mmCIF file of C-alpha atoms and ligand atoms in Angstrom:
data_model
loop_
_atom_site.group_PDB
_atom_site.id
_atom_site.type_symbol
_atom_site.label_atom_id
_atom_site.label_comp_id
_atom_site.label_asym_id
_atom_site.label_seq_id
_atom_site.Cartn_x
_atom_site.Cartn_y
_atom_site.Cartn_z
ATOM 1 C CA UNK A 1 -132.426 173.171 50.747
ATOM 2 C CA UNK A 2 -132.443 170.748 47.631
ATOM 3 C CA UNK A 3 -135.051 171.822 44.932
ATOM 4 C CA UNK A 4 -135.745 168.068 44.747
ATOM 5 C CA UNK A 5 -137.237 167.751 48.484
ATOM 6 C CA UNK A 6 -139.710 170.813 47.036
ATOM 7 C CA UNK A 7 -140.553 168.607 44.344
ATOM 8 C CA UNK A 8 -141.255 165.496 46.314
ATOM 9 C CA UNK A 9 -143.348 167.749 48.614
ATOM 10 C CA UNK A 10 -145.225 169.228 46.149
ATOM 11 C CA UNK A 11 -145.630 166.026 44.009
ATOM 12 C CA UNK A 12 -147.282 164.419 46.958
ATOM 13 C CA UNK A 13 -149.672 167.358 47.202
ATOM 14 C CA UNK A 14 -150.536 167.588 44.175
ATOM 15 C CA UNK A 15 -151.690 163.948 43.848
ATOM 16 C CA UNK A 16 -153.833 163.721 47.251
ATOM 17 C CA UNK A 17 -155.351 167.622 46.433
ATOM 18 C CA UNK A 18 -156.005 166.931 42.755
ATOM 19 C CA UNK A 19 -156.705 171.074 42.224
ATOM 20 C CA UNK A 20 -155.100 174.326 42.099
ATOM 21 C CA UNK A 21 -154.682 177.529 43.869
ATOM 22 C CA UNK A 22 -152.870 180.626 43.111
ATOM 23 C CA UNK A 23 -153.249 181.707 47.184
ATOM 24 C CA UNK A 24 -151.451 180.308 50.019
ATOM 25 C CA UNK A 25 -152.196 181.491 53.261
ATOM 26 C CA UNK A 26 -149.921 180.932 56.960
ATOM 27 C CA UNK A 27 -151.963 180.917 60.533
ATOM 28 C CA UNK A 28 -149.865 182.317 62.997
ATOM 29 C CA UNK A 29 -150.747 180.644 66.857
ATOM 30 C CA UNK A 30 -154.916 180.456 67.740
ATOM 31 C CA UNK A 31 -155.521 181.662 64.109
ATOM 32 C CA UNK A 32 -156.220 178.184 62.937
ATOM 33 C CA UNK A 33 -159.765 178.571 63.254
ATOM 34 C CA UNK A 34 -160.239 180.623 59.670
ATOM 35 C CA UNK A 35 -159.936 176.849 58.062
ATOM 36 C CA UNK A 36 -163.951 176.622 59.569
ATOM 37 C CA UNK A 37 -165.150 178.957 56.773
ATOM 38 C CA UNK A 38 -163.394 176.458 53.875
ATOM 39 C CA UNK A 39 -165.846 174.374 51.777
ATOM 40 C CA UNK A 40 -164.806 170.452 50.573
ATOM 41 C CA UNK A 41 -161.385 170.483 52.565
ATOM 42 C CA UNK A 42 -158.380 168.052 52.019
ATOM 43 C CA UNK A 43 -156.518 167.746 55.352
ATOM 44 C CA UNK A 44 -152.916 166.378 54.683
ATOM 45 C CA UNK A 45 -150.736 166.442 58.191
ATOM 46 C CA UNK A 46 -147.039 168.140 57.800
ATOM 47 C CA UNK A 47 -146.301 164.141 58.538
ATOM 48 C CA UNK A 48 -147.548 162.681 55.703
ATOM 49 C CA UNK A 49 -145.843 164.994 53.506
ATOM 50 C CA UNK A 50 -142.121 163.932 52.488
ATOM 51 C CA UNK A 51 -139.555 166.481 54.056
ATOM 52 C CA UNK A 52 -141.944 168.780 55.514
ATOM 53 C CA UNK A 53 -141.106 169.877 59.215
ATOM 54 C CA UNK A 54 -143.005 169.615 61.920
ATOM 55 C CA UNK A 55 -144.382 172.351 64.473
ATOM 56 C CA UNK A 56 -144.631 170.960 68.421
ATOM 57 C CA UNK A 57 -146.305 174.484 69.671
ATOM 58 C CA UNK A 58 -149.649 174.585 70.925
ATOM 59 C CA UNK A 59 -152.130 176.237 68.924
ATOM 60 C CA UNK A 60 -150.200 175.045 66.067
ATOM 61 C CA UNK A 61 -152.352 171.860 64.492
ATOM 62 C CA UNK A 62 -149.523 170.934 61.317
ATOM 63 C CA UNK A 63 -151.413 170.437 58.498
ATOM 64 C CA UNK A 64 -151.885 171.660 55.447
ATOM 65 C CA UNK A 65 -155.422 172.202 53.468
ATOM 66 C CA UNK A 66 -156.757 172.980 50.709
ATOM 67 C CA UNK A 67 -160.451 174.132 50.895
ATOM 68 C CA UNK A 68 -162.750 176.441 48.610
ATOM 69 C CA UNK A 69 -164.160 179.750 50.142
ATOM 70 C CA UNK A 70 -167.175 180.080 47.786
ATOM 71 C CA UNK A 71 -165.563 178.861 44.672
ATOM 72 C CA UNK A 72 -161.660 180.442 45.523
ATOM 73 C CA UNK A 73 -159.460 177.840 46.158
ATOM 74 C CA UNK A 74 -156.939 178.059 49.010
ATOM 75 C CA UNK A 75 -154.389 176.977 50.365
ATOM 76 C CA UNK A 76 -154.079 177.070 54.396
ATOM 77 C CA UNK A 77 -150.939 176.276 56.304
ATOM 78 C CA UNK A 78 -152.903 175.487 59.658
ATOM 79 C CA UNK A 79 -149.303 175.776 62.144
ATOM 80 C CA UNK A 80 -146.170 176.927 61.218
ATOM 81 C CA UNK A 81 -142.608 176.055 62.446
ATOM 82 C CA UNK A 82 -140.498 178.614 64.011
ATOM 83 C CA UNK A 83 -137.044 179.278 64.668
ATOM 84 C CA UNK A 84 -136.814 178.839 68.446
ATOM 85 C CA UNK A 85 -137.811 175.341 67.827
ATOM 86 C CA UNK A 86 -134.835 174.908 66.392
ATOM 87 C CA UNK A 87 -135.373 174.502 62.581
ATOM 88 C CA UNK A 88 -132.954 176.087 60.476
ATOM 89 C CA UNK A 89 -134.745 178.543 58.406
ATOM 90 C CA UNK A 90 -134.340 176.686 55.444
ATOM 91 C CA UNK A 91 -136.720 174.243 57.298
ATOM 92 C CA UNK A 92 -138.790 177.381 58.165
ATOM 93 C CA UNK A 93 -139.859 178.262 54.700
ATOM 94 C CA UNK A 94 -139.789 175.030 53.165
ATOM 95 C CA UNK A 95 -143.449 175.345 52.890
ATOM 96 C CA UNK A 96 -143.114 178.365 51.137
ATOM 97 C CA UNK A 97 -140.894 177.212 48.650
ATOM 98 C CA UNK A 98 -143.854 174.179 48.476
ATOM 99 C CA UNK A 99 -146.368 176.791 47.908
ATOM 100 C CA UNK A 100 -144.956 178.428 45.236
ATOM 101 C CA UNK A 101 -144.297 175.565 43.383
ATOM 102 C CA UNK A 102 -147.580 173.910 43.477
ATOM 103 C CA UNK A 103 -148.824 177.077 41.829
ATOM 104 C CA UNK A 104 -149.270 180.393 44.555
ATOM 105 C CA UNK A 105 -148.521 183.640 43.776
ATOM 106 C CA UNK A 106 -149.850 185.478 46.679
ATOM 107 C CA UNK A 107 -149.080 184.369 49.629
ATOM 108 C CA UNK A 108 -151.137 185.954 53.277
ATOM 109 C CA UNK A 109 -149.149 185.670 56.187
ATOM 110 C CA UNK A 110 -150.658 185.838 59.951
ATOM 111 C CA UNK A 111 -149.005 185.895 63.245
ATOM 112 C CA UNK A 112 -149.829 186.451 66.921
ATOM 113 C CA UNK A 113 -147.470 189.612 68.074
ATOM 114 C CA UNK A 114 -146.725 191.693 70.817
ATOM 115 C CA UNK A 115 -147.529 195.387 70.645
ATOM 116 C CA UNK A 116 -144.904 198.247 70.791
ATOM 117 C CA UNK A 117 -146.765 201.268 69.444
ATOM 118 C CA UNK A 118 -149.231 201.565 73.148
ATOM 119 C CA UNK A 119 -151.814 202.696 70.903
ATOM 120 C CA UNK A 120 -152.209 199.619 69.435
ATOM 121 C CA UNK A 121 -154.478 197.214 71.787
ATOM 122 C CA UNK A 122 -154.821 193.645 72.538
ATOM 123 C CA UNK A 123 -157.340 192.066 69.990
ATOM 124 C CA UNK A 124 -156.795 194.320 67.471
ATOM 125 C CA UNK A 125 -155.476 193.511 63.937
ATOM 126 C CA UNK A 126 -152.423 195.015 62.028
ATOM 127 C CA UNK A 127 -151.390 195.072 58.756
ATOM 128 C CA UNK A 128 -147.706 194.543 58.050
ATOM 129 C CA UNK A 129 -146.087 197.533 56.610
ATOM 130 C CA UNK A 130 -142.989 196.565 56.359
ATOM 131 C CA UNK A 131 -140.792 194.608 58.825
ATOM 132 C CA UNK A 132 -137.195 194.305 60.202
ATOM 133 C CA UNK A 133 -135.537 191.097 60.812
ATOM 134 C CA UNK A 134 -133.828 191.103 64.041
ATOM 135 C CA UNK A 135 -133.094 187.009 63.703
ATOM 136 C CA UNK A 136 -129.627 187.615 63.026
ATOM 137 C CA UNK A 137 -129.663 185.523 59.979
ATOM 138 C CA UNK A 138 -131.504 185.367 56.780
ATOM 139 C CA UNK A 139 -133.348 182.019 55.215
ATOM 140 C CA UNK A 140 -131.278 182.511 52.232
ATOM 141 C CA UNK A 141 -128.535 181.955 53.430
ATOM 142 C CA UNK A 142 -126.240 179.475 51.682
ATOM 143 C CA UNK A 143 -126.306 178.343 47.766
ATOM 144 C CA UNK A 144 -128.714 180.315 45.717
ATOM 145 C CA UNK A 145 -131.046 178.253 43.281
ATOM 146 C CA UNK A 146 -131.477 180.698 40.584
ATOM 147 C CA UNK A 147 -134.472 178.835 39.595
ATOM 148 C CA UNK A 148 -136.049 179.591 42.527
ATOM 149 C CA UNK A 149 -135.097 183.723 42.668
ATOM 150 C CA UNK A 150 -131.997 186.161 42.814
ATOM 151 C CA UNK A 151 -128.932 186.178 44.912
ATOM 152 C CA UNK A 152 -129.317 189.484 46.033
ATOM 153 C CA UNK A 153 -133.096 189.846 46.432
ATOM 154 C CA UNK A 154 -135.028 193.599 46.309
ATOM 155 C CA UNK A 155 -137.064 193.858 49.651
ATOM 156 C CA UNK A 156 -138.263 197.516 49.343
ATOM 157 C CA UNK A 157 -141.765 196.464 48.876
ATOM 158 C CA UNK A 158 -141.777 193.222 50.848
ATOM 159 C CA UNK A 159 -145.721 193.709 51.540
ATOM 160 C CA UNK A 160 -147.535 194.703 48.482
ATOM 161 C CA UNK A 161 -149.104 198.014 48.474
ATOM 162 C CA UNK A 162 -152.032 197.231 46.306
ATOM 163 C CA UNK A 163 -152.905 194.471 48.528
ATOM 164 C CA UNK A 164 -152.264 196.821 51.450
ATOM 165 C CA UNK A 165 -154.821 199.425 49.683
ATOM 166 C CA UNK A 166 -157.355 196.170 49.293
ATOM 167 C CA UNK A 167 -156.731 194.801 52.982
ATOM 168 C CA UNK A 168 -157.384 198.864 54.473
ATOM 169 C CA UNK A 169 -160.738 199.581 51.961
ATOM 170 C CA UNK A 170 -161.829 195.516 53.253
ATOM 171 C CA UNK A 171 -161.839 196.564 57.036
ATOM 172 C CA UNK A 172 -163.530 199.390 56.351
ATOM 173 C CA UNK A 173 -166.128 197.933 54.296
ATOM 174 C CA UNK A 174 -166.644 195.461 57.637
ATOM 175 C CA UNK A 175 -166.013 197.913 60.480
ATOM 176 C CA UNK A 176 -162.946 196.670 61.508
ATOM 177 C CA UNK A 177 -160.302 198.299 63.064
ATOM 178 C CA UNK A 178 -157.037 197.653 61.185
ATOM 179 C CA UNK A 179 -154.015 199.436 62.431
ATOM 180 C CA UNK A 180 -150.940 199.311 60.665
ATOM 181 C CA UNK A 181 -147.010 198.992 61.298
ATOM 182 C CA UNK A 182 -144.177 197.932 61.320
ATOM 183 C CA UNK A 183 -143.239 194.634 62.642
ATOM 184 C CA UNK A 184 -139.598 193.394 64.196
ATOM 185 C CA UNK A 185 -138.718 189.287 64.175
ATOM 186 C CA UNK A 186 -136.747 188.515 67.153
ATOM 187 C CA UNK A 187 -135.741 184.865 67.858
ATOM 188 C CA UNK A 188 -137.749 184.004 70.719
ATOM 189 C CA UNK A 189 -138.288 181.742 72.705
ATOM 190 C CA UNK A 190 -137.802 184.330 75.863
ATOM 191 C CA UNK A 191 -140.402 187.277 75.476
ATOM 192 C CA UNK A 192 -138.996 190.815 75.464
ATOM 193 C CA UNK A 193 -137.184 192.228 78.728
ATOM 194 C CA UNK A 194 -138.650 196.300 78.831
ATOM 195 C CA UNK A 195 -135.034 197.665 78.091
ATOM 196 C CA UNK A 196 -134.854 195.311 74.722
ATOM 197 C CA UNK A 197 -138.945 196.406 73.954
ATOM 198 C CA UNK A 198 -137.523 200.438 74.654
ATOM 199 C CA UNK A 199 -134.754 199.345 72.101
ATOM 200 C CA UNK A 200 -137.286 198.049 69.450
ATOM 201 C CA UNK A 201 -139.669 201.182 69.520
ATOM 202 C CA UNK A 202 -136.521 203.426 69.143
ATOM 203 C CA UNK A 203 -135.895 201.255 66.075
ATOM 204 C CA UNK A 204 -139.229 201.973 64.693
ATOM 205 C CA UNK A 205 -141.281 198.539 65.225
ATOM 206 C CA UNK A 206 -144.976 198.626 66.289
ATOM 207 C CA UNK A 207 -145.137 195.314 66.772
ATOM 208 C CA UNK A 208 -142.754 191.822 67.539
ATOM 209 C CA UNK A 209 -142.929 188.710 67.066
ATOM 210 C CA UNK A 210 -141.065 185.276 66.580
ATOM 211 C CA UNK A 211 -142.166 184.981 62.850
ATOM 212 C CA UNK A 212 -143.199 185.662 59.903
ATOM 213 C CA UNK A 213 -139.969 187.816 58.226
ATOM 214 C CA UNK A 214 -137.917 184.155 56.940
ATOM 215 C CA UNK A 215 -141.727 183.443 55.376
ATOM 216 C CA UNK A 216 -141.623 186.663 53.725
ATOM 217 C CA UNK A 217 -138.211 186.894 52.436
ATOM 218 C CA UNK A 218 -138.853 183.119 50.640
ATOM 219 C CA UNK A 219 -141.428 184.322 49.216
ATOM 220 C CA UNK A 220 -140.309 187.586 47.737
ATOM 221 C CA UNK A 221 -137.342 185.227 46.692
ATOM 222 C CA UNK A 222 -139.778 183.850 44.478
ATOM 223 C CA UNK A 223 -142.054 186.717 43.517
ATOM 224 C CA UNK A 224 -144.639 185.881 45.329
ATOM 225 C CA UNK A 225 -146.602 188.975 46.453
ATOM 226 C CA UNK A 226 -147.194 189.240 49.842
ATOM 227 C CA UNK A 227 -150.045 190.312 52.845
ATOM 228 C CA UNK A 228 -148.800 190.288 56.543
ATOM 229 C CA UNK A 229 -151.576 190.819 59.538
ATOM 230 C CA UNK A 230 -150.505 190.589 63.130
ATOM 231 C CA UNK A 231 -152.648 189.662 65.708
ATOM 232 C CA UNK A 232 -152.335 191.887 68.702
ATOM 233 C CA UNK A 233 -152.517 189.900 71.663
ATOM 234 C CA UNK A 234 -150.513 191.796 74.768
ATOM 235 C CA UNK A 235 -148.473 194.518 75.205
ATOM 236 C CA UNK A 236 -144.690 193.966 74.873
ATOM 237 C CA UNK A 237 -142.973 193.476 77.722
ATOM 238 C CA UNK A 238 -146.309 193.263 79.689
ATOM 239 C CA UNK A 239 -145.869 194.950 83.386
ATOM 240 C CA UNK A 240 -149.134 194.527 85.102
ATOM 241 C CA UNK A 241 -149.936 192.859 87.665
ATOM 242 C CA UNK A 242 -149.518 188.821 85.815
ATOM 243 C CA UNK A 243 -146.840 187.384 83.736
ATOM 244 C CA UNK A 244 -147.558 187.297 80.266
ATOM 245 C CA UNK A 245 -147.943 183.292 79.221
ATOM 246 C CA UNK A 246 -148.226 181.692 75.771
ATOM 247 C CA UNK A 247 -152.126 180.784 77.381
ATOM 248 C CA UNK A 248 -152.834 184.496 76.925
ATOM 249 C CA UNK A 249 -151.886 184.971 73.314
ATOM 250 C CA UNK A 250 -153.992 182.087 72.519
ATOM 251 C CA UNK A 251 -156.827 183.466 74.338
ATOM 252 C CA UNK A 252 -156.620 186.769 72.534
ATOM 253 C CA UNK A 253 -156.195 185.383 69.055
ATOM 254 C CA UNK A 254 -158.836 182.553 69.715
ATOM 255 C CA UNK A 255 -160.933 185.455 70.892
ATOM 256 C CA UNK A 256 -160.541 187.483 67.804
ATOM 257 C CA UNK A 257 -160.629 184.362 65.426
ATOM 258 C CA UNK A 258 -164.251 185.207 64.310
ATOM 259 C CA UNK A 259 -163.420 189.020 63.047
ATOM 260 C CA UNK A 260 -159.933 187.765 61.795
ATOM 261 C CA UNK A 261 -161.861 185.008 59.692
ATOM 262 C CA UNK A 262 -164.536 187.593 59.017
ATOM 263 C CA UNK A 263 -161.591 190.115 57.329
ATOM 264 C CA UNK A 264 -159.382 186.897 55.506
ATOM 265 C CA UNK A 265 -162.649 185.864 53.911
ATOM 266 C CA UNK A 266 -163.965 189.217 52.728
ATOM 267 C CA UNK A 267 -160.053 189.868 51.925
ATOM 268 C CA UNK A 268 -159.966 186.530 49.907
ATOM 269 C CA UNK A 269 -162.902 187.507 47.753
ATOM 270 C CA UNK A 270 -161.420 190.971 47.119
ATOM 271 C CA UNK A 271 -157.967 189.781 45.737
ATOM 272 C CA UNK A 272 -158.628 186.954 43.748
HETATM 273 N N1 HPA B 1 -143.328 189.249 72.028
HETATM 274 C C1 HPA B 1 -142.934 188.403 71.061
HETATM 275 N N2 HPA B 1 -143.761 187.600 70.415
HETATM 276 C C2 HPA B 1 -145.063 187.638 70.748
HETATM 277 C C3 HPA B 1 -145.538 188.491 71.767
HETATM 278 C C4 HPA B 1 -144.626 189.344 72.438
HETATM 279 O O1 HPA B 1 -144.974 190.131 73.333
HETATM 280 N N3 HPA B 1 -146.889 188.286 71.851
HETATM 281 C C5 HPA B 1 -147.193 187.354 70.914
HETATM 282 N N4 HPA B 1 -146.092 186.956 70.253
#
């Protein structure tokens, strides 16, 4: 990834936004919907923006805003790319690296997962732990731009415990049931057989998904701090009576859009 394509990116942004934000936030698939609560949006599509990928999954709009929730200013990735759509994953996190150089420090992460811990239901929200990244490569891979962070980065606190404390004391301040765990990246696009979802609970994961960890490696690159809530929409591996379908993870996140917006916005106002 050349620093200069961030640059460009950002350059663009800047001009066309015209204000700052020290939070970025990702919606994972159906999440989209949280963008509703922002005040005096700018809506820039991923293809007006120079070098910035493109997502082709449904649920996954490809645009990036900048809105006010009361008077905090955000900034909303509304779709994300993934790796099974063949990006490399320095294509993945390009819009983190964008993030963090128009001005974010904390950067909120969502995703749509599967559960592995069968305690953990469909429609319920979890807050990322920690994870482990089962893509078989890393996004920082390659030449290391100092600028940007360290060659060897620390991970041991790759989700910030204060903001961990804030996103636990928010649900309960709203009633809502936040579970939390730890969840595995696998490539995708295939779900998980029930041998390989056996294989991931014996490895500790409550929850997978085909996201999120290259996002949060980028930005602990940088030193961005970092907030990770799954969506819960199935259980792994699903062996009732239908097949599981990306249809039903939308309708589960879609479903739970209002109390996920409901938690991001009173989670917004607590951090910032
Ligand atoms: N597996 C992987 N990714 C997912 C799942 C799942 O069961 N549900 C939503 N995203």
């Amino acid at each position: 990834m050349n620093p200069s394509y961030v640059l460009e990116a950002s350059h663009l942004l800047n001009e066309r936004i015209g204000q700052k934000a020290s939070l970025g936030i990702i919606l994972g698939s159906g999440l989209g919907a949280f963008v509703d609560y922002l005040q005096n949006k700018k809506e820039i599509p991923y293809s007006q923006i120079p070098h910035f990928p493109m997502s082709s999954v449904s649920g996954h709009k490809g645009q990036f805003v900048f809105g006010k929730m009361g008077n905090i200013p955000v900034y909303v990735l509304q779709g994300r790319i993934h790796y099974y759509e063949g990006h490399p994953l320095e294509d993945v996190t390009f819009p983190v690296r964008v993030l963090k150089q128009l001005g974010a420090t904390t950067l909120i992460v969502t995703n749509a997962a599967g559960s592995i811990n069968r305690s953990y239901k469909a429609g319920e929200l979890m807050l990322i732990k920690d994870h482990i990244n089962l893509l078989g490569t890393n996004p920082l891979r390659g030449k290391n731009w100092e600028e940007w962070g360290p060659r060897f980065p620390d991970l041991t606190e790759a989700y910030d415990e204060a903001l961990r404390k804030k996103a636990k004391a928010v649900a309960k301040k709203i009633k809502v049931q936040l579970r939390e765990g730890i969840y595995v990246a696998v490539p995708g696009p295939s779900y998980e057989t029930p041998a390989e979802v056996k294989m991931l609970k014996t490895l500790g994961a409550d929850a997978v998904g085909m996201s999120t960890v290259p996002e949060v490696i980028v930005a602990n690159h940088q030193g961005m701090k970092v907030c990770g809530i799954s969506c819960l929409t199935n259980y792994a591996a699903y062996t009732g009576a239908h097949k599981l379908g990306h249809e039903e993870v939308l309708k589960v996140t879609q479903n739970a859009s209002k109390k996920f917006g409901l938690f991001l916005k009173e989670f917004i106002i607590m951090i910032t």
